[in-house]
Coordinates of C-alpha atoms in Angstrom, one line a residue:
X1 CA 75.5 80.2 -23.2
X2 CA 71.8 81.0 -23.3
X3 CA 69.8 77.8 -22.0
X4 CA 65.6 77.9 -21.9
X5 CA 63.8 75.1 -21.0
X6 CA 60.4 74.6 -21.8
X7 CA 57.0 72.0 -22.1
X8 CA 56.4 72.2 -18.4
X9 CA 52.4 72.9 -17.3
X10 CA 50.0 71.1 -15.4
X11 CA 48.9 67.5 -15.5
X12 CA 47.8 64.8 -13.8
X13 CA 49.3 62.0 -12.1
X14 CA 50.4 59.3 -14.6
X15 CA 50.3 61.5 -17.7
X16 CA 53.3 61.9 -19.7
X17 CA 55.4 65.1 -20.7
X18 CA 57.9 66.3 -22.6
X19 CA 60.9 68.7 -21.5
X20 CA 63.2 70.5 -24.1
X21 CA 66.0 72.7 -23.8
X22 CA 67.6 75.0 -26.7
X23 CA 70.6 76.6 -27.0
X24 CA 70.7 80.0 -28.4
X25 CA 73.8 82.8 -28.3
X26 CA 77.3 82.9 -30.8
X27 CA 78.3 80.0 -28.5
X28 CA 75.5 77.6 -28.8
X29 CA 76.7 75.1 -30.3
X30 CA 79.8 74.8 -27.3
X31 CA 76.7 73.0 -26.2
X32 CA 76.9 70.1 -28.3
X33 CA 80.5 69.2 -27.5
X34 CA 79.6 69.1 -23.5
X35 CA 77.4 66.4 -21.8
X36 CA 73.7 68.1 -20.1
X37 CA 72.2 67.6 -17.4
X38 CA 68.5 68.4 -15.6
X39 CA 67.9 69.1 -12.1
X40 CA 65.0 70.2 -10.5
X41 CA 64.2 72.4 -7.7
X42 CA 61.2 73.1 -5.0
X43 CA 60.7 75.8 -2.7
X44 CA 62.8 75.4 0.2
X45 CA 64.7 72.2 -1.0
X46 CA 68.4 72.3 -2.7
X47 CA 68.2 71.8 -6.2
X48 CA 67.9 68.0 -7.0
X49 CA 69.7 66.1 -10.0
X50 CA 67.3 64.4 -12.2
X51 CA 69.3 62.9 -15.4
X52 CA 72.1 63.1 -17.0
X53 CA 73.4 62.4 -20.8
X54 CA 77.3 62.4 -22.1
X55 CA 78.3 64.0 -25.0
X56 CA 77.5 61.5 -27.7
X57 CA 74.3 60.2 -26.0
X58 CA 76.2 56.7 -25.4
X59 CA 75.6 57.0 -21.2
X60 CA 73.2 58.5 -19.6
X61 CA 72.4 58.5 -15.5
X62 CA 69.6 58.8 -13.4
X63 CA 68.4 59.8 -10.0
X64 CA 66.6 56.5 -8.5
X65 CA 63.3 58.3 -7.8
X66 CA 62.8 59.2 -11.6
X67 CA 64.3 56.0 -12.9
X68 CA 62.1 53.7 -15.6
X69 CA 59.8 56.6 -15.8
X70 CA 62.1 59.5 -17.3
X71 CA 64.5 59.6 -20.1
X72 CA 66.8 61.9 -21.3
X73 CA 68.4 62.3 -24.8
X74 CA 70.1 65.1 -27.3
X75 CA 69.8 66.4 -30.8
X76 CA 73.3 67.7 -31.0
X77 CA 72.3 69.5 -34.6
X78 CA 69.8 71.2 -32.9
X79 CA 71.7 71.8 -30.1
X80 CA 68.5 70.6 -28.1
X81 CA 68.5 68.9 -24.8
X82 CA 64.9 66.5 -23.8
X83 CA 63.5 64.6 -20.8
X84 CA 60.6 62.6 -21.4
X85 CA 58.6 62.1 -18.5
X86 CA 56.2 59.6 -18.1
X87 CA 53.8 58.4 -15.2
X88 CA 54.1 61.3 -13.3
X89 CA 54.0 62.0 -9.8
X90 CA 52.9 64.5 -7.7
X91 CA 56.2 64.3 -6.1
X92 CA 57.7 65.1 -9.2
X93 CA 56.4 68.3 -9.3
X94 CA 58.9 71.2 -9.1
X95 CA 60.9 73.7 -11.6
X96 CA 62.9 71.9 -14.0
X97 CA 66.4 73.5 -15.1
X98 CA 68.9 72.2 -17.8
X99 CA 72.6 72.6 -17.3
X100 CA 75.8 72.3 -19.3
X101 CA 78.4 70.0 -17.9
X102 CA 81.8 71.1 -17.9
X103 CA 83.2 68.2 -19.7
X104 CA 81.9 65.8 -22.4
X105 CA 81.0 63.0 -19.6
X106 CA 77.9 62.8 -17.2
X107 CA 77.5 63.1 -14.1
X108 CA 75.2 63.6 -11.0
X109 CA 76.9 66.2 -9.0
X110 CA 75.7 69.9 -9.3
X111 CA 79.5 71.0 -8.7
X112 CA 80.3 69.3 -12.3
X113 CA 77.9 71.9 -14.2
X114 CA 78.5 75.0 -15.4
X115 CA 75.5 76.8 -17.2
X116 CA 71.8 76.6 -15.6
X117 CA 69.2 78.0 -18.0
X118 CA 65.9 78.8 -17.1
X119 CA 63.5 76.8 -15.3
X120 CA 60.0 75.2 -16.6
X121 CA 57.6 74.5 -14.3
X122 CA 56.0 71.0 -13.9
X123 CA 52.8 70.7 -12.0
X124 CA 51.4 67.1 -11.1
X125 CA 48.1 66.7 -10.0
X126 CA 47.1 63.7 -8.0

């Protein structure tokens, strides 16, 4: 399963961005039947989970420091993973990377996730 993630760039504190991830390869659309997941990562640090949706879209999870201020959803037709972001922070900034889950549910831990696609970079200016 290919996985790019993409919409990162530079803004400013309290601006608002949207993160997508597409699916692409003769097993794509596995994607679709698995729940997602987007962590991010800094230089130095472990990667960090951010959010987290099941299968259907019907529960989702969310680290506390990007709670009320991110939200992540699915077009399953598209086979298309997103995370809004608003009122950024500079703390938020890092390297954002979706992930398949290996099972239709959602959860937090990195173990749980099978395919990491490639990263976008978020910069937030203060």
């Amino acid at each position: 399963v290919q996985l790019q993630a993409s919409g990162g760039g530079l803004v400013q504190a309290g601006d608002s961005r949207r993160l997508s991830c597409a699916a692409s390869g003769r097993t794509a659309r596995t994607v679709s039947n698995n729940g997602m997941g987007w962590f991010r990562q800094t230089p130095g640090k472990e990667r960090e989970f951010v959010a987290s949706i099941d299968r259907t879209g019907g529960r989702t999870l969310y680290a506390d420091s990007v709670k009320g201020r991110f939200t992540i959803s699915r077009d399953n037709a598209k086979n298309t993973l997103y995370l809004q972001m608003n009122n950024l922070k500079p703390e938020d900034t890092a390297v954002y990377v979706c992930a398949t889950h290996r099972s239709v549910y959602s959860s937090s831990a990195l173990r749980d996730y099978q395919y990491f696609g490639q990263g976008t970079l978020v910069t937030v200016s203060s």
